[in-house]
Coordinates of C-alpha atoms in Angstrom, one line a residue:
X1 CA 74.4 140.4 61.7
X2 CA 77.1 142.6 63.0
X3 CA 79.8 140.4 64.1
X4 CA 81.5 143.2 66.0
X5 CA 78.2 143.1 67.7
X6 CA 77.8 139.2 68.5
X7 CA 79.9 139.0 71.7
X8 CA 77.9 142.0 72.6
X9 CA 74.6 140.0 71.8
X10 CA 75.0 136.6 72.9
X11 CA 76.5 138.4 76.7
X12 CA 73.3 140.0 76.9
X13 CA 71.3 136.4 75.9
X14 CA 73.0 134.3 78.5
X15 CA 72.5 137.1 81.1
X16 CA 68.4 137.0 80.2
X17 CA 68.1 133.4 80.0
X18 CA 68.6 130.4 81.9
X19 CA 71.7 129.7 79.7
X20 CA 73.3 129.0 83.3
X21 CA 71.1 125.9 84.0
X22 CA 72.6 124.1 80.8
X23 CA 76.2 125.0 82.0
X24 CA 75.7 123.6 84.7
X25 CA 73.9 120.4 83.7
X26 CA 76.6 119.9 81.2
X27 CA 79.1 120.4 83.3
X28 CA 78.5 118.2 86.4
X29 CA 76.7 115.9 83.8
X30 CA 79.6 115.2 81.5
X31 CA 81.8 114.6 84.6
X32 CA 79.8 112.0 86.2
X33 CA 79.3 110.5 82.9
X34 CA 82.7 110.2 81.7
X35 CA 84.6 110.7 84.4
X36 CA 84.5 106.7 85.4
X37 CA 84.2 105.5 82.6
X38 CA 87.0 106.9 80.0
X39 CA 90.2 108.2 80.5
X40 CA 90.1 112.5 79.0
X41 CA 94.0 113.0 80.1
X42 CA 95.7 109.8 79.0
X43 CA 99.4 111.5 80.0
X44 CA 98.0 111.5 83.9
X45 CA 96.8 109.0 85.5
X46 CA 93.4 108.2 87.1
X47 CA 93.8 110.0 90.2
X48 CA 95.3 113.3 88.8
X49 CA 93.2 113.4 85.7
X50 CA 90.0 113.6 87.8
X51 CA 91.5 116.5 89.9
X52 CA 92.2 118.4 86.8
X53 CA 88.7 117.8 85.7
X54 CA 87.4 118.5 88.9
X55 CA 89.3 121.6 88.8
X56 CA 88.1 122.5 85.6
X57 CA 84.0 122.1 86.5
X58 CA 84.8 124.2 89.7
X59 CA 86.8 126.7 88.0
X60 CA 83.2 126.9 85.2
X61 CA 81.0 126.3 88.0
X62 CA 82.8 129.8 89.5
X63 CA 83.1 132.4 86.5
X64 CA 79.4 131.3 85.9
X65 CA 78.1 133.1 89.1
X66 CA 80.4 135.4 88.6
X67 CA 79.3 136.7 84.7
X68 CA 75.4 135.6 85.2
X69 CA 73.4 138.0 87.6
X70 CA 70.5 136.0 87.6
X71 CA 72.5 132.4 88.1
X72 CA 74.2 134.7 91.3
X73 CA 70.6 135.8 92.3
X74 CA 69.1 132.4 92.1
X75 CA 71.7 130.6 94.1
X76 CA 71.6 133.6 96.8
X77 CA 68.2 133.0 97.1
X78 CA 68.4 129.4 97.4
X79 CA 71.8 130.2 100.2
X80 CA 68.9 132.5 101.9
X81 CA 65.8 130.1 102.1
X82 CA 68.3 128.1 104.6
X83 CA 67.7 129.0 108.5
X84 CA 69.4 132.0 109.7
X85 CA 71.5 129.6 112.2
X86 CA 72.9 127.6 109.5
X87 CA 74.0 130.9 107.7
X88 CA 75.9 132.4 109.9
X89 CA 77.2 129.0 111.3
X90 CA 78.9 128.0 107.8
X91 CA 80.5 131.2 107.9
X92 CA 82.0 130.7 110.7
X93 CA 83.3 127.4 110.0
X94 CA 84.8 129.6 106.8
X95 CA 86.6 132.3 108.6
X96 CA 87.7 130.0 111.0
X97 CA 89.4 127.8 108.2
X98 CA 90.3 130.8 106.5
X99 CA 92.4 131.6 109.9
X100 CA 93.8 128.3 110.7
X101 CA 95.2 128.4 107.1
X102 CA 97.2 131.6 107.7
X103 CA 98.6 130.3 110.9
X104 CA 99.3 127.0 109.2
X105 CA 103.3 125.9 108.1
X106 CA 102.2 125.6 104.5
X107 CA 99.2 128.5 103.9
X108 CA 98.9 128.0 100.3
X109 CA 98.2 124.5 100.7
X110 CA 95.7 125.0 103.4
X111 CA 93.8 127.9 101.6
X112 CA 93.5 125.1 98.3
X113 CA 91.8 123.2 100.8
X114 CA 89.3 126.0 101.8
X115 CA 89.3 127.0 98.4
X116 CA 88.0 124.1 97.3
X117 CA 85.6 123.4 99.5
X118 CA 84.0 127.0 99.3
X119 CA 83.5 125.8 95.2
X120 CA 81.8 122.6 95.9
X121 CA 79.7 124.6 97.9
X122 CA 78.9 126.7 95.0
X123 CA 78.3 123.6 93.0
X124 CA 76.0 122.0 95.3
X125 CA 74.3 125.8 95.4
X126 CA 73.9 125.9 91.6
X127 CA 72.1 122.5 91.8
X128 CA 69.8 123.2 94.5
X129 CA 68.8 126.3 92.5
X130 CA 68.1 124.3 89.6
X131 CA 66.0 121.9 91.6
X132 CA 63.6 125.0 93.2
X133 CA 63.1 126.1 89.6
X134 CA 62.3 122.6 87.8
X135 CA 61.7 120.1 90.6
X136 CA 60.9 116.9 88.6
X137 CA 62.6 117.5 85.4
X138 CA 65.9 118.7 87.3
X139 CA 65.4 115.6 89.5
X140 CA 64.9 113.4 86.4
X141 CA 67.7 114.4 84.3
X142 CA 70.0 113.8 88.0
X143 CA 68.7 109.9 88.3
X144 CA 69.4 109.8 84.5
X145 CA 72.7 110.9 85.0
X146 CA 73.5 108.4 87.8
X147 CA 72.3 105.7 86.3
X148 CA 73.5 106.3 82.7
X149 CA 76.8 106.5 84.5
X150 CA 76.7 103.7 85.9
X151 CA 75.3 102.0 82.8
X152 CA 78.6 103.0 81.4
X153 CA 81.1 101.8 83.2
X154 CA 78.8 98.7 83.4
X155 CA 79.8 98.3 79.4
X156 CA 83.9 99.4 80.3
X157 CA 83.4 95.9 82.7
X158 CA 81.8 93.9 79.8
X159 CA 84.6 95.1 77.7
X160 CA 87.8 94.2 80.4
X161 CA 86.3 91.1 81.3
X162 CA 86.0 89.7 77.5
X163 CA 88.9 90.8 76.6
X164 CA 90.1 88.5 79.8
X165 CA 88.0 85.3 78.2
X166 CA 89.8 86.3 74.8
X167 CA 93.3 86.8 75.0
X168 CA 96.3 85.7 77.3
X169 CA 97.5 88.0 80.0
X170 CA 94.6 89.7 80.8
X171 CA 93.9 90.1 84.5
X172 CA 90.3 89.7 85.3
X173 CA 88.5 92.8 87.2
X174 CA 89.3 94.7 89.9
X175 CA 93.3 93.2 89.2
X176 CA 93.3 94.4 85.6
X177 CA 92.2 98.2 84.3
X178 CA 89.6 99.7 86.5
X179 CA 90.0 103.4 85.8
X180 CA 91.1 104.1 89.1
X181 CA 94.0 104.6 91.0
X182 CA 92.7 102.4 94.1
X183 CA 90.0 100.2 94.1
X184 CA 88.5 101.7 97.2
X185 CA 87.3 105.3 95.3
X186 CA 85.8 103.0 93.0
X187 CA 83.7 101.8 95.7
X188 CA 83.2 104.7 97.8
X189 CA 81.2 105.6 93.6
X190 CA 79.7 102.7 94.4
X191 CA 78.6 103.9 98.1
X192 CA 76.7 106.6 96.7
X193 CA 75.0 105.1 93.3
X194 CA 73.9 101.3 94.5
X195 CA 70.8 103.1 96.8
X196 CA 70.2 105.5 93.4
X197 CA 70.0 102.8 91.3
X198 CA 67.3 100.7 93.6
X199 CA 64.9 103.9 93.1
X200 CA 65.9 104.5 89.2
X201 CA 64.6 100.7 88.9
X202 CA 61.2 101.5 90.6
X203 CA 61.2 105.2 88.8
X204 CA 60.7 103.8 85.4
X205 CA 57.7 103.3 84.4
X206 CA 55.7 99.7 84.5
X207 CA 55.2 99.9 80.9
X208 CA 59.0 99.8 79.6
X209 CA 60.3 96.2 81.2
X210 CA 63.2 96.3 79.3
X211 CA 64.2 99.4 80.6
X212 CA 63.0 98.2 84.3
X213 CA 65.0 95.2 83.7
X214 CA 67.7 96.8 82.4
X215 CA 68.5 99.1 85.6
X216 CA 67.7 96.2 88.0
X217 CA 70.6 94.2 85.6
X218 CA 73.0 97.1 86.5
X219 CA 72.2 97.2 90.2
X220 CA 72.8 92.8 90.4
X221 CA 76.4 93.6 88.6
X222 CA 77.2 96.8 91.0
X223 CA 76.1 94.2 94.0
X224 CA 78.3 91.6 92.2
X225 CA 81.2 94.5 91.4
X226 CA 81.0 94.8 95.3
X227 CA 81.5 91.4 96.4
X228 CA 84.4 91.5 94.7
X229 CA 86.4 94.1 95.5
X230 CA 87.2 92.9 98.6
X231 CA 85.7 96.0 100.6
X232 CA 83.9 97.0 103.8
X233 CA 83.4 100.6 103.7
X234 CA 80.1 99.9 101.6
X235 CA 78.5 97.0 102.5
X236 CA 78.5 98.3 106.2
X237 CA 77.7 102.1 104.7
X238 CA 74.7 100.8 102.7
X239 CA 73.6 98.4 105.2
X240 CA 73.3 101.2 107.5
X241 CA 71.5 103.4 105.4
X242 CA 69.1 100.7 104.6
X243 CA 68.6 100.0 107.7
X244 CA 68.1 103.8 108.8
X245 CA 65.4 104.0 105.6
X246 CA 63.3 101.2 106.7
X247 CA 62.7 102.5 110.2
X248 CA 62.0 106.0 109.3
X249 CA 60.1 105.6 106.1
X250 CA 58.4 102.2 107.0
X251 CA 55.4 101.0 104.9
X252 CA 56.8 103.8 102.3
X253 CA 60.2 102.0 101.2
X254 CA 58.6 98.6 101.2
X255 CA 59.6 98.4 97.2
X256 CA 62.9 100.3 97.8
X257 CA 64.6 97.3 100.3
X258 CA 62.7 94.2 98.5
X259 CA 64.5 96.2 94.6
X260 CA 67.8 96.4 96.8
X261 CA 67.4 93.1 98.6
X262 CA 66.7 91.5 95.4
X263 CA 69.6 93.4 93.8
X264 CA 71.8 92.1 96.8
X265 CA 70.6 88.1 96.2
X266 CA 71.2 88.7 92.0
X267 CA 74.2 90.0 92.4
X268 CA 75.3 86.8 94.0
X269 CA 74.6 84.6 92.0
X270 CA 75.7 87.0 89.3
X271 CA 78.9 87.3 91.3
X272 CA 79.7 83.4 91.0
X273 CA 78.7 83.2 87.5
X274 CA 81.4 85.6 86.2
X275 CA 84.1 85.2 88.5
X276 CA 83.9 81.3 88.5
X277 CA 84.4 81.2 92.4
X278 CA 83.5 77.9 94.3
X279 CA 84.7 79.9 97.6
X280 CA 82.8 82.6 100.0
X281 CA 83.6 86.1 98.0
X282 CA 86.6 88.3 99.1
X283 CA 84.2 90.6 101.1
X284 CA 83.3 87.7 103.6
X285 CA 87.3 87.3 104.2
X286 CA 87.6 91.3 104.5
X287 CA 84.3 91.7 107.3
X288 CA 86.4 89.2 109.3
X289 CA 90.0 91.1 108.6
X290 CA 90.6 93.2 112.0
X291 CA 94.0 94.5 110.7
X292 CA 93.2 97.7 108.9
X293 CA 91.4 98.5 111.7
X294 CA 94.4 98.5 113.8
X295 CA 95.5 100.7 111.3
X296 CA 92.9 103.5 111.2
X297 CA 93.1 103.3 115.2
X298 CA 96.5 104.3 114.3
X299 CA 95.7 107.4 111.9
X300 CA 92.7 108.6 114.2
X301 CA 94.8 108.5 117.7
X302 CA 97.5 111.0 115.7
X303 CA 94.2 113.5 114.5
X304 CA 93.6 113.2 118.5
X305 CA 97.2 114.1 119.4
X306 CA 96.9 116.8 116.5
X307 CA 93.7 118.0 118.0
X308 CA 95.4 118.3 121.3
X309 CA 98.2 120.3 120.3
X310 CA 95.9 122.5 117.8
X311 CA 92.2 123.1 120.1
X312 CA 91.1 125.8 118.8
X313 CA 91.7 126.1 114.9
X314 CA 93.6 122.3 114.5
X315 CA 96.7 121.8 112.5
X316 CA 95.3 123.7 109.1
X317 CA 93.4 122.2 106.7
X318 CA 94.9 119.5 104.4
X319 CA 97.7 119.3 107.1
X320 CA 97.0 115.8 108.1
X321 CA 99.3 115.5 104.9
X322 CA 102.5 117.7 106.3
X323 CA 105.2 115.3 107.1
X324 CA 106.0 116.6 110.5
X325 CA 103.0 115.7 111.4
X326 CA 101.8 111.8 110.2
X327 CA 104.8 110.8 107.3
X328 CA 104.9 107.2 107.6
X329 CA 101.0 105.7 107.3
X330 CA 98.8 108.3 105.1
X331 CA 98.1 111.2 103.6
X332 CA 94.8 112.0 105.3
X333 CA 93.0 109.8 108.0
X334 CA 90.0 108.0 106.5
X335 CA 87.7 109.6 108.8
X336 CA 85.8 113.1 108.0
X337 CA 85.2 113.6 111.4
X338 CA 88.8 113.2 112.4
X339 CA 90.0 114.9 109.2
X340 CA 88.0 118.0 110.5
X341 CA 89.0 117.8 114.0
X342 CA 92.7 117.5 113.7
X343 CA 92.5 120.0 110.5
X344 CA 90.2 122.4 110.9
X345 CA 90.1 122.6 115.2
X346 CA 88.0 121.8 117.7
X347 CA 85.1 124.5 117.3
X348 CA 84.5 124.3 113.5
X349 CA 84.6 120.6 113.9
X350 CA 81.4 121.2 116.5
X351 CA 80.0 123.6 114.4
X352 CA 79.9 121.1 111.0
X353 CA 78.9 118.4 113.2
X354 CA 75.6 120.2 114.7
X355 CA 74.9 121.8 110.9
X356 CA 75.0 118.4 109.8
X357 CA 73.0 116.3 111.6
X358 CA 70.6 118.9 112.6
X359 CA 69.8 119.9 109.0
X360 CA 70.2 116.3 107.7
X361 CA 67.5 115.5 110.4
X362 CA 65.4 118.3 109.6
X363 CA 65.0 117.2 105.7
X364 CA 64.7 113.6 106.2
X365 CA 61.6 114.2 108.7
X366 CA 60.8 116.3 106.0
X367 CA 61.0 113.9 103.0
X368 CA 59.4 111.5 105.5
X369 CA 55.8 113.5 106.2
X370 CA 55.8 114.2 102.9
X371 CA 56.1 111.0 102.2
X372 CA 53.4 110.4 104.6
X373 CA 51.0 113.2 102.8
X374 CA 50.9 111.7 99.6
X375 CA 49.0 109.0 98.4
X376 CA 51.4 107.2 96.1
X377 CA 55.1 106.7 97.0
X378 CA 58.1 108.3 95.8
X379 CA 61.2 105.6 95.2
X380 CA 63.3 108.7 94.5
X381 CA 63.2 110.2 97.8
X382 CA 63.8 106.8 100.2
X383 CA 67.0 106.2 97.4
X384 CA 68.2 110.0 98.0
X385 CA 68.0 109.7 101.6
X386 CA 69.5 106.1 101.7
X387 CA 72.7 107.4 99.3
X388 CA 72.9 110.4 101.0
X389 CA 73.2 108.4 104.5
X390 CA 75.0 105.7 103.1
X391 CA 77.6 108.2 102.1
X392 CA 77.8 109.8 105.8
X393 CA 78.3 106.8 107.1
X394 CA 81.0 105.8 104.7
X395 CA 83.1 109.1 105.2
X396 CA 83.2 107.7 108.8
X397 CA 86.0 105.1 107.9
X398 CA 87.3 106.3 104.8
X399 CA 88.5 109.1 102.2
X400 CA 84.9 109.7 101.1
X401 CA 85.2 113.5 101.5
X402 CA 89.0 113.8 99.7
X403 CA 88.6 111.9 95.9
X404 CA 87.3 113.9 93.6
X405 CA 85.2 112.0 92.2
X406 CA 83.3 111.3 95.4
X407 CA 83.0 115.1 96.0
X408 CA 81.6 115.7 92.3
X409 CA 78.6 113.2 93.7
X410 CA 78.5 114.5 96.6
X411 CA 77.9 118.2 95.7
X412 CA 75.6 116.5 93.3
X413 CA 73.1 114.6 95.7
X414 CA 73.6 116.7 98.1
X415 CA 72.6 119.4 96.3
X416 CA 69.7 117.4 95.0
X417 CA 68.6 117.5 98.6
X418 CA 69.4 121.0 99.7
X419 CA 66.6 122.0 96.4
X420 CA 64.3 119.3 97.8
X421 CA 64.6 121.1 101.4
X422 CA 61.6 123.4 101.9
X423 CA 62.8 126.2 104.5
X424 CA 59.6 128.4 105.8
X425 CA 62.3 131.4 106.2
X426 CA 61.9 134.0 103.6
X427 CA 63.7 133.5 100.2
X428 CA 62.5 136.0 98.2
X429 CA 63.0 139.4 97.4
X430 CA 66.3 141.6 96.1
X431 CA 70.0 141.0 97.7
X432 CA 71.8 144.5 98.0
X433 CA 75.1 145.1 96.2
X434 CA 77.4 144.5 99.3
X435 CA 75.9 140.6 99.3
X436 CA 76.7 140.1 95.8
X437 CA 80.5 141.7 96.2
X438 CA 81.3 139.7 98.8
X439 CA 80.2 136.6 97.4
X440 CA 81.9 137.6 94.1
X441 CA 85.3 138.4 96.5
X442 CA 85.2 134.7 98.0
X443 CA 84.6 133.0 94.8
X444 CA 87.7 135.2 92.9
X445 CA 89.4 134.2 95.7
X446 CA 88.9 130.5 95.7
X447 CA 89.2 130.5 92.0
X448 CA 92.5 132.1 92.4
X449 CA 93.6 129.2 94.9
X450 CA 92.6 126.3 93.1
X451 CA 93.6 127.3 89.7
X452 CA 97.0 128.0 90.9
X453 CA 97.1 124.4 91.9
X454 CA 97.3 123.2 88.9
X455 CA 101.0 124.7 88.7
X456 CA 101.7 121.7 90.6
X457 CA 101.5 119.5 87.7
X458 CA 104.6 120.7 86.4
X459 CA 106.5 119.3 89.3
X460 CA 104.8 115.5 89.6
X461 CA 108.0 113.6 88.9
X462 CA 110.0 116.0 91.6
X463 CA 107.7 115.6 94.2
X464 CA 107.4 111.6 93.5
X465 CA 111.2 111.6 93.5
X466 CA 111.0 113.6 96.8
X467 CA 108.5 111.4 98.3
X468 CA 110.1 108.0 97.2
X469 CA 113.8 109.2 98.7
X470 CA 112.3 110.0 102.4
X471 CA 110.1 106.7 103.1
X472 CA 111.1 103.2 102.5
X473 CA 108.1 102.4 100.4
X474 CA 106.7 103.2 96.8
X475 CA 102.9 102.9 97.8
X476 CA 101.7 106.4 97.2
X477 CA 99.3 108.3 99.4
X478 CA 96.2 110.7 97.6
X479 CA 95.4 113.8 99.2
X480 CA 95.0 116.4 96.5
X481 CA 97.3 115.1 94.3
X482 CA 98.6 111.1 93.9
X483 CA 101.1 112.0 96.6
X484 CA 99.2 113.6 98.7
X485 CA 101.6 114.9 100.7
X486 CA 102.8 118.3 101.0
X487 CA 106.0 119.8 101.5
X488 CA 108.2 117.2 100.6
X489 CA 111.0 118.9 98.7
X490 CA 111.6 121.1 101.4
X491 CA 114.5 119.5 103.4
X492 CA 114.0 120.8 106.1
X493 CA 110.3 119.7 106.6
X494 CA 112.2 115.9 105.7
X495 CA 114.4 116.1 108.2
X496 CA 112.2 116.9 110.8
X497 CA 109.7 114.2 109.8
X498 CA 112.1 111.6 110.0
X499 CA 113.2 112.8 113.7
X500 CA 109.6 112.4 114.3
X501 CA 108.7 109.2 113.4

């Protein structure tokens, strides 16, 4: 062969093939199974390191549409199958965040934000397109995924906690090494994989018990991992969703609640045996603990002030995190709703709202009668709908929507759901050139914005330095980055934040 010619030849193979469907797969595949468990950019740490990996699968996820025709097709059919309403609404809520980021103090920062979220978009497009073309093996290789991930970290535990038994100085789990930077994006992971993993347990077949047995095993310890970790956010998130699963499904997630409520009573026991505890776990003592909500009161009565002040297109997005506006408490407000409303404005907060709950109505009715049609059950879809609500009702009281981790899953499942959704609009047929090009103008632009972010990592120790001179603490707070606010090393934007607080 020609190899003047191969560059030629393998472009025109990956443009005839589904080339873009293995991309993909390994792509958001190797993130969700490494990303927890191992540690790819030692020199950062855990928080950073995911965003530049996140960075990097959105920045592949992007040039893919843009050099494969057929990947752009597919995933413009798959954006058309969705109701003409919810079209034109989520471009609204884009040019209206596009807006509030050119009005906002720090537009760079703000367009990141939109940026971002446009790619995760894009993700969550290139999965539903994979799902419409292979259903059950795209939907297969996704619980696989999940619960290999899980499976994983489940082994980086065993690990930690002998080394604990083994040698002196050794903090037990979550005070020693847990791979992340706080303990409470560990569990918001854990939000979104403990309803997965009760439906990967019923998904394997009756035949392989150890396999069975093996899954259920993970899902005691993830219950056990839980009770530990002194958190709220998913017990009450995944209580919820359970709860939101029996009465719409019914007879149909019978096996789903008793794998999960026997996962819950394991995990208990399991919880006692390794931890050695002869009192009530932490979680008990946190349920009761009415402080932090004090605090979020706090954060969400400054998005309301923010809202106030900003009606129509909010403070800009990811400027929850300018200094002026909230210095002294956090870097965003553990709340997507309020996020949105004080961020992104009054109208596009609406707009996500209604898009939201309408469609995620829409597809669990859906999942439901189909349910309903079929004469054997389908674990998969009651633990897709459960992790799906479970994360929703998560986001309510917490960062869900900013860690990039959580997003990864997010655009993940959700995407999983989106190709599951069966629209009766029209999907088929050719998209003229003007759809592509402007499709191919907002993903160069996002690309642009988030790749340039990464020039921030040349300035980490100046902006910690920054950070660490104005407050009187050392307790950083994520957005984006670790410290998550921006415009600190301006001292202008200092000074005013201090006359403000």
């Amino acid at each position: 062969m020609d190899t003047a010619k191969s560059p030629i030849i393998l472009w025109r193979c990956f443009q005839k093939t589904d080339a873009w469907m293995l991309v993909v797969a390994g792509g958001i595949g190797g993130f969700i199974l490494l990303v927890p468990n191992m540690s790819s950019l030692p020199s950062f740490r855990p928080y950073i390191e995911k965003r530049v990996l996140e960075v990097g699968l959105l920045l592949l996820s992007g040039g893919l549409l843009l050099a494969s025709p057929k990947a752009r097709r597919q995933w413009l059919s798959v954006f058309r199958s969705l109701p003409w309403h919810s079209r034109w609404g989520l471009g609204a809520v884009l040019g209206l965040g596009v807006v509030s980021s050119l009005v906002a103090p720090s537009s760079f920062y703000a367009l990141l934000e939109v940026g971002h979220f446009v790619l995760l978009f894009a993700v969550a497009g290139l999965v539903a397109a994979a799902v419409r073309r292979e259903s059950r093996r795209v939907g297969l290789v996704l619980l696989g995924v999940v619960t290999t991930s899980v499976a994983l970290y489940a082994a980086y535990f065993a690990v930690g906690y002998g080394m604990h038994l083994t040698m002196a100085g050794i903090e037990p789990w979550p005070d020693g090494s847990t791979n992340f930077s706080n303990i409470r994006i560990f569990n918001q992971y854990q939000t979104w994989t403990l309803p997965i993993l009760a439906g990967a347990a019923l998904a394997v077949p009756q035949g392989w018990r150890m396999a069975r047995g093996g899954v259920f095993g993970i899902l005691s310890l993830w219950w056990a991992l839980v009770l530990a970790s002194n958190v709220r956010g998913t017990v009450v998130a995944v209580t919820l969703a359970t709860i939101v699963v029996g009465l719409v499904f019914r007879g149909r997630a019978k096996r789903w609640l008793a794998v999960q409520g026997a996962g819950l009573l394991a995990g208990i026991l399991l919880y006692y045996i390794l931890f050695l505890s002869r009192t009530a776990p932490p979680v008990v003592d946190e349920l009761a603990n009415t402080g932090s909500n004090e605090r979020r009161l706090q954060l969400w009565r400054t998005c309301l002030e923010m809202a106030w002040a900003h009606p129509w297109l909010g403070a800009g997005p990811m400027h929850f995190a300018w200094p002026p506006y909230h210095f002294a408490k956090g870097a965003s407000p553990h709340s997507a709703p309020m996020q949105w409303l004080s961020e992104w404005g009054i109208p596009s907060t609406l707009a996500m709202s209604g898009l939201a709950i309408w469609g995620g109505w829409r597809w669990i009715r859906q999942e439901r009668d189909r349910l309903l049609g079929r004469g054997k059950l389908d674990p998969v879809a009651v633990a897709l709908v459960a992790s799906l609500l479970a994360g929703a009702a998560h986001s309510m009281v917490s960062g869900l929507i900013v860690a990039p981790l959580s997003q990864v899953v997010l655009v993940c499942l959700g995407g999983w759901a989106w190709g599951r959704y069966d629209h009766a609009g029209n999907s088929a047929g050719s998209h003229s050139f003007s759809v592509h090009s402007v499709l191919c103008v907002v993903l160069v632009g996002s690309m642009v914005t988030v790749g340039s972010s990464l020039r921030d990592l040349a300035t980490i120790k100046e902006r910690r330095t920054a950070f660490l001179e104005s407050v009187e603490r050392n307790v950083y707070s994520p957005r984006y980055w670790l410290q998550g606010y921006i415009g600190v090393r301006n001292p202008e934007v200092i000074e005013r934040a201090r006359r403000n607080r």
